[in-house]
Amino acid sequence: MTDYHCHILPGIDDGAADAEISTQMLELMWRQGVTRVVATPHFYAHREDGVENYLEKRRRAFDWMTETASQSDKKIPDEIYLGAEVAIEQGISRLPGIEKLRLADTPYILLELPYAPFGRWMLEEAEAISHLYGLTPILAHVHRYIYYYHKQQLEDLLRFDGIFQLNNSGFRAFGERRFSRRVIREGCPYLFGSDAHNMSNRRPDWDFLLKKVKPDELRQAENLFPE
């Protein structure tokens, strides 16, 4: 299994506070059957001093984590890649270097819609990133927006030309679970991510997902790293 969305890098966002917690999270993922992880720390353009500075912070956090993990006796997933969870803001598609925030060397980028009433500009920014840079947008935890969008706006969201990322925890609450199941049932492109932030209230929960989805639903998820 691949975790396409998690906040394991230490000290860079509201995820793992230090490298020891990062290592604990990775060990738990390994025990739950995860073999590949894409670290996706938050990127908020209005908070960052440009993409390059963010990339340097991300590199330092990654080095801290991997050095700490190598000095421990914990087993962790074999493959760890770097990406970002890019918050959609007005004008984000024109931010210099935005294409460098894609997931590893793939043509995919993880985008987070605002937690606000729907505005057509949100999807237009995502579409612009796709057209300007040849990247396929992945919309993070789409099930969360059932609390912000009305029915027709959710229909518009489901018609978006991209990939939908479902949190493992998106199968807990009834409304989010129903929407996540609809994404799968209607044949939308989808993939899974833990969106894990720590080892307490937002820990990796792949064991929970395996109880809620069928094996063929796991197999049908998009694979961005084909063998």
PDB file of C-alpha atoms in Angstrom:
ATOM      1  CA  MET A   1       0.000   0.000   0.000  1.00  0.00           C
ATOM      2  CA  THR A   2       1.062   3.579  -0.654  1.00  0.00           C
ATOM      3  CA  ASP A   3       0.251   6.480   1.663  1.00  0.00           C
ATOM      4  CA  TYR A   4      -0.127   9.420  -0.718  1.00  0.00           C
ATOM      5  CA  HIS A   5      -0.937  12.033   1.922  1.00  0.00           C
ATOM      6  CA  CYS A   6       0.666  12.335   5.334  1.00  0.00           C
ATOM      7  CA  HIS A   7       2.457  14.826   7.542  1.00  0.00           C
ATOM      8  CA  ILE A   8       5.402  12.805   8.808  1.00  0.00           C
ATOM      9  CA  LEU A   9       8.177  15.342   8.234  1.00  0.00           C
ATOM     10  CA  PRO A  10       9.242  16.817  11.579  1.00  0.00           C
ATOM     11  CA  GLY A  11       8.902  20.440  12.567  1.00  0.00           C
ATOM     12  CA  ILE A  12       7.740  21.820   9.217  1.00  0.00           C
ATOM     13  CA  ASP A  13       3.961  22.086   9.706  1.00  0.00           C
ATOM     14  CA  ASP A  14       1.307  20.892  12.152  1.00  0.00           C
ATOM     15  CA  GLY A  15       2.384  17.280  11.670  1.00  0.00           C
ATOM     16  CA  ALA A  16       5.145  15.387  13.480  1.00  0.00           C
ATOM     17  CA  ALA A  17       6.698  17.622  16.130  1.00  0.00           C
ATOM     18  CA  ASP A  18      10.119  15.951  15.989  1.00  0.00           C
ATOM     19  CA  ALA A  19      11.999  13.192  14.189  1.00  0.00           C
ATOM     20  CA  GLU A  20      11.329  10.621  16.916  1.00  0.00           C
ATOM     21  CA  ILE A  21       7.580  10.987  16.355  1.00  0.00           C
ATOM     22  CA  SER A  22       8.180  10.787  12.595  1.00  0.00           C
ATOM     23  CA  THR A  23       9.983   7.486  13.084  1.00  0.00           C
ATOM     24  CA  GLN A  24       7.201   6.134  15.292  1.00  0.00           C
ATOM     25  CA  MET A  25       4.644   7.048  12.630  1.00  0.00           C
ATOM     26  CA  LEU A  26       6.681   5.351   9.928  1.00  0.00           C
ATOM     27  CA  GLU A  27       7.104   2.228  12.034  1.00  0.00           C
ATOM     28  CA  LEU A  28       3.346   2.052  12.609  1.00  0.00           C
ATOM     29  CA  MET A  29       2.718   2.448   8.878  1.00  0.00           C
ATOM     30  CA  TRP A  30       5.142  -0.395   8.179  1.00  0.00           C
ATOM     31  CA  ARG A  31       3.380  -2.638  10.708  1.00  0.00           C
ATOM     32  CA  GLN A  32       0.060  -1.829   9.047  1.00  0.00           C
ATOM     33  CA  GLY A  33       1.347  -2.914   5.625  1.00  0.00           C
ATOM     34  CA  VAL A  34       2.422   0.376   4.017  1.00  0.00           C
ATOM     35  CA  THR A  35       5.469  -0.037   1.781  1.00  0.00           C
ATOM     36  CA  ARG A  36       5.607   3.395   0.150  1.00  0.00           C
ATOM     37  CA  VAL A  37       5.032   6.850   1.680  1.00  0.00           C
ATOM     38  CA  VAL A  38       4.742  10.286   0.096  1.00  0.00           C
ATOM     39  CA  ALA A  39       5.424  13.005   2.666  1.00  0.00           C
ATOM     40  CA  THR A  40       3.150  15.957   1.908  1.00  0.00           C
ATOM     41  CA  PRO A  41       3.718  18.861   4.329  1.00  0.00           C
ATOM     42  CA  HIS A  42       1.384  21.822   4.006  1.00  0.00           C
ATOM     43  CA  PHE A  43       2.279  24.588   1.568  1.00  0.00           C
ATOM     44  CA  TYR A  44       0.430  27.877   2.074  1.00  0.00           C
ATOM     45  CA  ALA A  45       1.665  30.475  -0.401  1.00  0.00           C
ATOM     46  CA  HIS A  46       0.719  33.400   1.831  1.00  0.00           C
ATOM     47  CA  ARG A  47       2.852  32.002   4.668  1.00  0.00           C
ATOM     48  CA  GLU A  48       5.918  30.947   2.696  1.00  0.00           C
ATOM     49  CA  ASP A  49       8.758  33.051   1.369  1.00  0.00           C
ATOM     50  CA  GLY A  50       8.621  31.416  -2.034  1.00  0.00           C
ATOM     51  CA  VAL A  51       8.806  27.832  -3.256  1.00  0.00           C
ATOM     52  CA  GLU A  52      12.586  27.532  -3.058  1.00  0.00           C
ATOM     53  CA  ASN A  53      12.712  28.401   0.633  1.00  0.00           C
ATOM     54  CA  TYR A  54       9.958  25.885   1.291  1.00  0.00           C
ATOM     55  CA  LEU A  55      11.863  23.189  -0.578  1.00  0.00           C
ATOM     56  CA  GLU A  56      14.948  23.851   1.537  1.00  0.00           C
ATOM     57  CA  LYS A  57      12.916  23.582   4.749  1.00  0.00           C
ATOM     58  CA  ARG A  58      11.429  20.353   3.470  1.00  0.00           C
ATOM     59  CA  ARG A  59      14.856  18.931   2.653  1.00  0.00           C
ATOM     60  CA  ARG A  60      16.168  19.721   6.134  1.00  0.00           C
ATOM     61  CA  ALA A  61      13.123  18.092   7.734  1.00  0.00           C
ATOM     62  CA  PHE A  62      13.537  15.017   5.544  1.00  0.00           C
ATOM     63  CA  ASP A  63      17.244  14.707   6.414  1.00  0.00           C
ATOM     64  CA  TRP A  64      16.452  15.019  10.129  1.00  0.00           C
ATOM     65  CA  MET A  65      13.820  12.307   9.883  1.00  0.00           C
ATOM     66  CA  THR A  66      15.858   9.847   7.823  1.00  0.00           C
ATOM     67  CA  GLU A  67      18.957  10.266   9.990  1.00  0.00           C
ATOM     68  CA  THR A  68      16.944   9.642  13.151  1.00  0.00           C
ATOM     69  CA  ALA A  69      15.197   6.627  11.600  1.00  0.00           C
ATOM     70  CA  SER A  70      18.522   5.141  10.463  1.00  0.00           C
ATOM     71  CA  GLN A  71      19.876   5.335  14.011  1.00  0.00           C
ATOM     72  CA  SER A  72      16.870   3.527  15.479  1.00  0.00           C
ATOM     73  CA  ASP A  73      16.002  -0.163  15.417  1.00  0.00           C
ATOM     74  CA  LYS A  74      12.550   0.496  13.981  1.00  0.00           C
ATOM     75  CA  LYS A  75      11.403  -0.974  10.680  1.00  0.00           C
ATOM     76  CA  ILE A  76       9.957   1.600   8.288  1.00  0.00           C
ATOM     77  CA  PRO A  77       8.595   1.563   4.707  1.00  0.00           C
ATOM     78  CA  ASP A  78      11.243   0.999   2.044  1.00  0.00           C
ATOM     79  CA  GLU A  79      10.289   3.969  -0.120  1.00  0.00           C
ATOM     80  CA  ILE A  80       9.754   7.526   1.107  1.00  0.00           C
ATOM     81  CA  TYR A  81       9.135  10.314  -1.394  1.00  0.00           C
ATOM     82  CA  LEU A  82       8.600  14.055  -1.098  1.00  0.00           C
ATOM     83  CA  GLY A  83       5.610  16.098  -2.158  1.00  0.00           C
ATOM     84  CA  ALA A  84       3.393  18.815  -0.718  1.00  0.00           C
ATOM     85  CA  GLU A  85      -0.214  19.523   0.140  1.00  0.00           C
ATOM     86  CA  VAL A  86      -0.686  22.761  -1.745  1.00  0.00           C
ATOM     87  CA  ALA A  87      -3.474  24.999  -0.523  1.00  0.00           C
ATOM     88  CA  ILE A  88      -5.553  26.499  -3.327  1.00  0.00           C
ATOM     89  CA  GLU A  89      -5.420  30.286  -3.082  1.00  0.00           C
ATOM     90  CA  GLN A  90      -6.332  32.893  -5.654  1.00  0.00           C
ATOM     91  CA  GLY A  91      -3.416  33.221  -8.063  1.00  0.00           C
ATOM     92  CA  ILE A  92      -1.654  30.045  -6.887  1.00  0.00           C
ATOM     93  CA  SER A  93      -1.418  28.764 -10.463  1.00  0.00           C
ATOM     94  CA  ARG A  94       0.882  31.685 -11.324  1.00  0.00           C
ATOM     95  CA  LEU A  95       3.221  31.250  -8.366  1.00  0.00           C
ATOM     96  CA  PRO A  96       6.798  30.833  -9.657  1.00  0.00           C
ATOM     97  CA  GLY A  97       8.003  27.293  -9.097  1.00  0.00           C
ATOM     98  CA  ILE A  98       4.608  25.823  -8.194  1.00  0.00           C
ATOM     99  CA  GLU A  99       5.323  22.850 -10.458  1.00  0.00           C
ATOM    100  CA  LYS A 100       8.226  21.849  -8.165  1.00  0.00           C
ATOM    101  CA  LEU A 101       5.702  20.868  -5.496  1.00  0.00           C
ATOM    102  CA  ARG A 102       4.519  17.823  -7.435  1.00  0.00           C
ATOM    103  CA  LEU A 103       4.701  14.389  -5.827  1.00  0.00           C
ATOM    104  CA  ALA A 104       8.303  13.238  -6.260  1.00  0.00           C
ATOM    105  CA  ASP A 105       9.114  13.071  -9.989  1.00  0.00           C
ATOM    106  CA  THR A 106       5.569  12.213 -11.012  1.00  0.00           C
ATOM    107  CA  PRO A 107       3.249  14.450 -13.069  1.00  0.00           C
ATOM    108  CA  TYR A 108       0.834  14.720 -10.115  1.00  0.00           C
ATOM    109  CA  ILE A 109       0.277  17.467  -7.552  1.00  0.00           C
ATOM    110  CA  LEU A 110      -1.771  17.275  -4.337  1.00  0.00           C
ATOM    111  CA  LEU A 111      -4.095  20.258  -3.905  1.00  0.00           C
ATOM    112  CA  GLU A 112      -6.211  21.237  -0.910  1.00  0.00           C
ATOM    113  CA  LEU A 113      -9.392  23.205  -1.528  1.00  0.00           C
ATOM    114  CA  PRO A 114     -10.272  25.967   0.966  1.00  0.00           C
ATOM    115  CA  TYR A 115     -12.539  25.154   3.874  1.00  0.00           C
ATOM    116  CA  ALA A 116     -15.064  27.713   2.705  1.00  0.00           C
ATOM    117  CA  PRO A 117     -18.205  27.948   0.582  1.00  0.00           C
ATOM    118  CA  PHE A 118     -17.591  26.810  -2.969  1.00  0.00           C
ATOM    119  CA  GLY A 119     -16.268  29.276  -5.515  1.00  0.00           C
ATOM    120  CA  ARG A 120     -15.747  28.345  -9.152  1.00  0.00           C
ATOM    121  CA  TRP A 121     -12.319  30.032  -8.971  1.00  0.00           C
ATOM    122  CA  MET A 122     -11.104  27.183  -6.756  1.00  0.00           C
ATOM    123  CA  LEU A 123     -11.404  24.565  -9.466  1.00  0.00           C
ATOM    124  CA  GLU A 124     -10.254  27.084 -12.071  1.00  0.00           C
ATOM    125  CA  GLU A 125      -6.955  27.465 -10.202  1.00  0.00           C
ATOM    126  CA  ALA A 126      -6.556  23.686 -10.131  1.00  0.00           C
ATOM    127  CA  GLU A 127      -7.375  23.471 -13.832  1.00  0.00           C
ATOM    128  CA  ALA A 128      -4.854  26.217 -14.594  1.00  0.00           C
ATOM    129  CA  ILE A 129      -2.109  24.309 -12.790  1.00  0.00           C
ATOM    130  CA  SER A 130      -2.975  21.287 -14.899  1.00  0.00           C
ATOM    131  CA  HIS A 131      -2.910  23.202 -18.182  1.00  0.00           C
ATOM    132  CA  LEU A 132       0.113  25.415 -17.498  1.00  0.00           C
ATOM    133  CA  TYR A 133       2.422  22.730 -16.132  1.00  0.00           C
ATOM    134  CA  GLY A 134       1.070  19.466 -17.507  1.00  0.00           C
ATOM    135  CA  LEU A 135       0.284  18.168 -14.025  1.00  0.00           C
ATOM    136  CA  THR A 136      -2.664  16.056 -12.965  1.00  0.00           C
ATOM    137  CA  PRO A 137      -4.336  17.514  -9.860  1.00  0.00           C
ATOM    138  CA  ILE A 138      -5.150  15.286  -6.914  1.00  0.00           C
ATOM    139  CA  LEU A 139      -7.814  16.857  -4.729  1.00  0.00           C
ATOM    140  CA  ALA A 140      -7.089  16.108  -1.081  1.00  0.00           C
ATOM    141  CA  HIS A 141      -9.708  14.565   1.238  1.00  0.00           C
ATOM    142  CA  VAL A 142     -12.673  15.499  -0.972  1.00  0.00           C
ATOM    143  CA  HIS A 143     -15.155  13.962   1.483  1.00  0.00           C
ATOM    144  CA  ARG A 144     -14.554  16.836   3.917  1.00  0.00           C
ATOM    145  CA  TYR A 145     -16.255  19.349   1.652  1.00  0.00           C
ATOM    146  CA  ILE A 146     -19.708  17.886   2.194  1.00  0.00           C
ATOM    147  CA  TYR A 147     -19.939  20.328   5.120  1.00  0.00           C
ATOM    148  CA  TYR A 148     -19.224  23.380   2.939  1.00  0.00           C
ATOM    149  CA  TYR A 149     -20.793  22.698  -0.472  1.00  0.00           C
ATOM    150  CA  HIS A 150     -24.422  22.226  -1.392  1.00  0.00           C
ATOM    151  CA  LYS A 151     -25.613  19.331  -3.517  1.00  0.00           C
ATOM    152  CA  GLN A 152     -25.012  20.845  -6.963  1.00  0.00           C
ATOM    153  CA  GLN A 153     -21.538  22.027  -5.992  1.00  0.00           C
ATOM    154  CA  LEU A 154     -20.645  18.513  -4.883  1.00  0.00           C
ATOM    155  CA  GLU A 155     -21.856  17.282  -8.270  1.00  0.00           C
ATOM    156  CA  ASP A 156     -19.554  19.811  -9.952  1.00  0.00           C
ATOM    157  CA  LEU A 157     -16.698  18.608  -7.763  1.00  0.00           C
ATOM    158  CA  LEU A 158     -17.234  14.992  -8.795  1.00  0.00           C
ATOM    159  CA  ARG A 159     -17.012  15.998 -12.464  1.00  0.00           C
ATOM    160  CA  PHE A 160     -13.584  17.548 -11.936  1.00  0.00           C
ATOM    161  CA  ASP A 161     -10.933  16.121 -14.281  1.00  0.00           C
ATOM    162  CA  GLY A 162      -8.437  14.866 -11.738  1.00  0.00           C
ATOM    163  CA  ILE A 163      -7.899  12.288  -9.027  1.00  0.00           C
ATOM    164  CA  PHE A 164      -9.731  12.235  -5.697  1.00  0.00           C
ATOM    165  CA  GLN A 165      -7.756  11.471  -2.550  1.00  0.00           C
ATOM    166  CA  LEU A 166      -9.711   9.757   0.204  1.00  0.00           C
ATOM    167  CA  ASN A 167      -8.528   9.809   3.793  1.00  0.00           C
ATOM    168  CA  ASN A 168      -8.646   6.503   5.618  1.00  0.00           C
ATOM    169  CA  SER A 169     -10.620   8.334   8.300  1.00  0.00           C
ATOM    170  CA  GLY A 170     -13.105   9.405   5.633  1.00  0.00           C
ATOM    171  CA  PHE A 171     -14.854   6.087   6.248  1.00  0.00           C
ATOM    172  CA  ARG A 172     -15.746   6.938   9.863  1.00  0.00           C
ATOM    173  CA  ALA A 173     -18.497   9.588   9.906  1.00  0.00           C
ATOM    174  CA  PHE A 174     -21.663   8.597   8.045  1.00  0.00           C
ATOM    175  CA  GLY A 175     -21.819  11.531   5.614  1.00  0.00           C
ATOM    176  CA  GLU A 176     -18.145  11.389   4.671  1.00  0.00           C
ATOM    177  CA  ARG A 177     -18.260   7.609   4.334  1.00  0.00           C
ATOM    178  CA  ARG A 178     -21.252   7.828   2.016  1.00  0.00           C
ATOM    179  CA  PHE A 179     -19.501  10.389  -0.194  1.00  0.00           C
ATOM    180  CA  SER A 180     -16.255   8.378  -0.249  1.00  0.00           C
ATOM    181  CA  ARG A 181     -18.166   5.275  -1.254  1.00  0.00           C
ATOM    182  CA  ARG A 182     -19.866   7.227  -4.016  1.00  0.00           C
ATOM    183  CA  VAL A 183     -16.476   8.272  -5.405  1.00  0.00           C
ATOM    184  CA  ILE A 184     -15.501   4.604  -5.594  1.00  0.00           C
ATOM    185  CA  ARG A 185     -18.876   3.345  -6.820  1.00  0.00           C
ATOM    186  CA  GLU A 186     -19.099   5.830  -9.690  1.00  0.00           C
ATOM    187  CA  GLY A 187     -15.683   4.918 -11.043  1.00  0.00           C
ATOM    188  CA  CYS A 188     -13.944   8.207 -10.270  1.00  0.00           C
ATOM    189  CA  PRO A 189     -10.129   7.977 -10.162  1.00  0.00           C
ATOM    190  CA  TYR A 190      -9.168   7.759  -6.493  1.00  0.00           C
ATOM    191  CA  LEU A 191      -6.357   6.900  -4.129  1.00  0.00           C
ATOM    192  CA  PHE A 192      -5.918   6.684  -0.374  1.00  0.00           C
ATOM    193  CA  GLY A 193      -3.899   8.558   2.221  1.00  0.00           C
ATOM    194  CA  SER A 194      -3.820   8.534   6.000  1.00  0.00           C
ATOM    195  CA  ASP A 195      -3.399  12.319   6.393  1.00  0.00           C
ATOM    196  CA  ALA A 196      -1.606  11.294   9.607  1.00  0.00           C
ATOM    197  CA  HIS A 197      -0.181  14.115  11.728  1.00  0.00           C
ATOM    198  CA  ASN A 198       0.924  12.474  14.955  1.00  0.00           C
ATOM    199  CA  MET A 199       0.715   9.361  17.140  1.00  0.00           C
ATOM    200  CA  SER A 200      -2.326  10.446  19.154  1.00  0.00           C
ATOM    201  CA  ASN A 201      -5.545  11.811  17.682  1.00  0.00           C
ATOM    202  CA  ARG A 202      -4.358  11.735  14.049  1.00  0.00           C
ATOM    203  CA  ARG A 203      -2.188   8.660  13.863  1.00  0.00           C
ATOM    204  CA  PRO A 204      -1.761   6.434  10.806  1.00  0.00           C
ATOM    205  CA  ASP A 205      -4.922   4.357  10.482  1.00  0.00           C
ATOM    206  CA  TRP A 206      -4.387   1.890   7.674  1.00  0.00           C
ATOM    207  CA  ASP A 207      -5.612  -0.903   9.910  1.00  0.00           C
ATOM    208  CA  PHE A 208      -8.972   0.899  10.055  1.00  0.00           C
ATOM    209  CA  LEU A 209      -9.150   1.333   6.274  1.00  0.00           C
ATOM    210  CA  LEU A 210      -8.505  -2.374   5.707  1.00  0.00           C
ATOM    211  CA  LYS A 211     -11.626  -3.117   7.744  1.00  0.00           C
ATOM    212  CA  LYS A 212     -13.779  -0.716   5.719  1.00  0.00           C
ATOM    213  CA  VAL A 213     -12.840  -1.298   2.076  1.00  0.00           C
ATOM    214  CA  LYS A 214     -12.784  -4.445   0.004  1.00  0.00           C
ATOM    215  CA  PRO A 215      -9.532  -5.856  -1.447  1.00  0.00           C
ATOM    216  CA  ASP A 216     -10.668  -5.050  -4.999  1.00  0.00           C
ATOM    217  CA  GLU A 217     -11.334  -1.433  -3.953  1.00  0.00           C
ATOM    218  CA  LEU A 218      -7.733  -1.215  -2.795  1.00  0.00           C
ATOM    219  CA  ARG A 219      -6.503  -2.742  -6.046  1.00  0.00           C
ATOM    220  CA  GLN A 220      -8.606  -0.354  -8.143  1.00  0.00           C
ATOM    221  CA  ALA A 221      -7.013   2.711  -6.529  1.00  0.00           C
ATOM    222  CA  GLU A 222      -4.657   4.709  -8.738  1.00  0.00           C
ATOM    223  CA  ASN A 223      -1.002   3.676  -8.674  1.00  0.00           C
ATOM    224  CA  LEU A 224       1.226   6.675  -9.348  1.00  0.00           C
ATOM    225  CA  PHE A 225       4.401   4.611  -9.076  1.00  0.00           C
ATOM    226  CA  PRO A 226       3.925   1.704 -11.516  1.00  0.00           C
ATOM    227  CA  GLU A 227       6.498  -1.086 -11.333  1.00  0.00           C
TER     228      GLU A 227
END
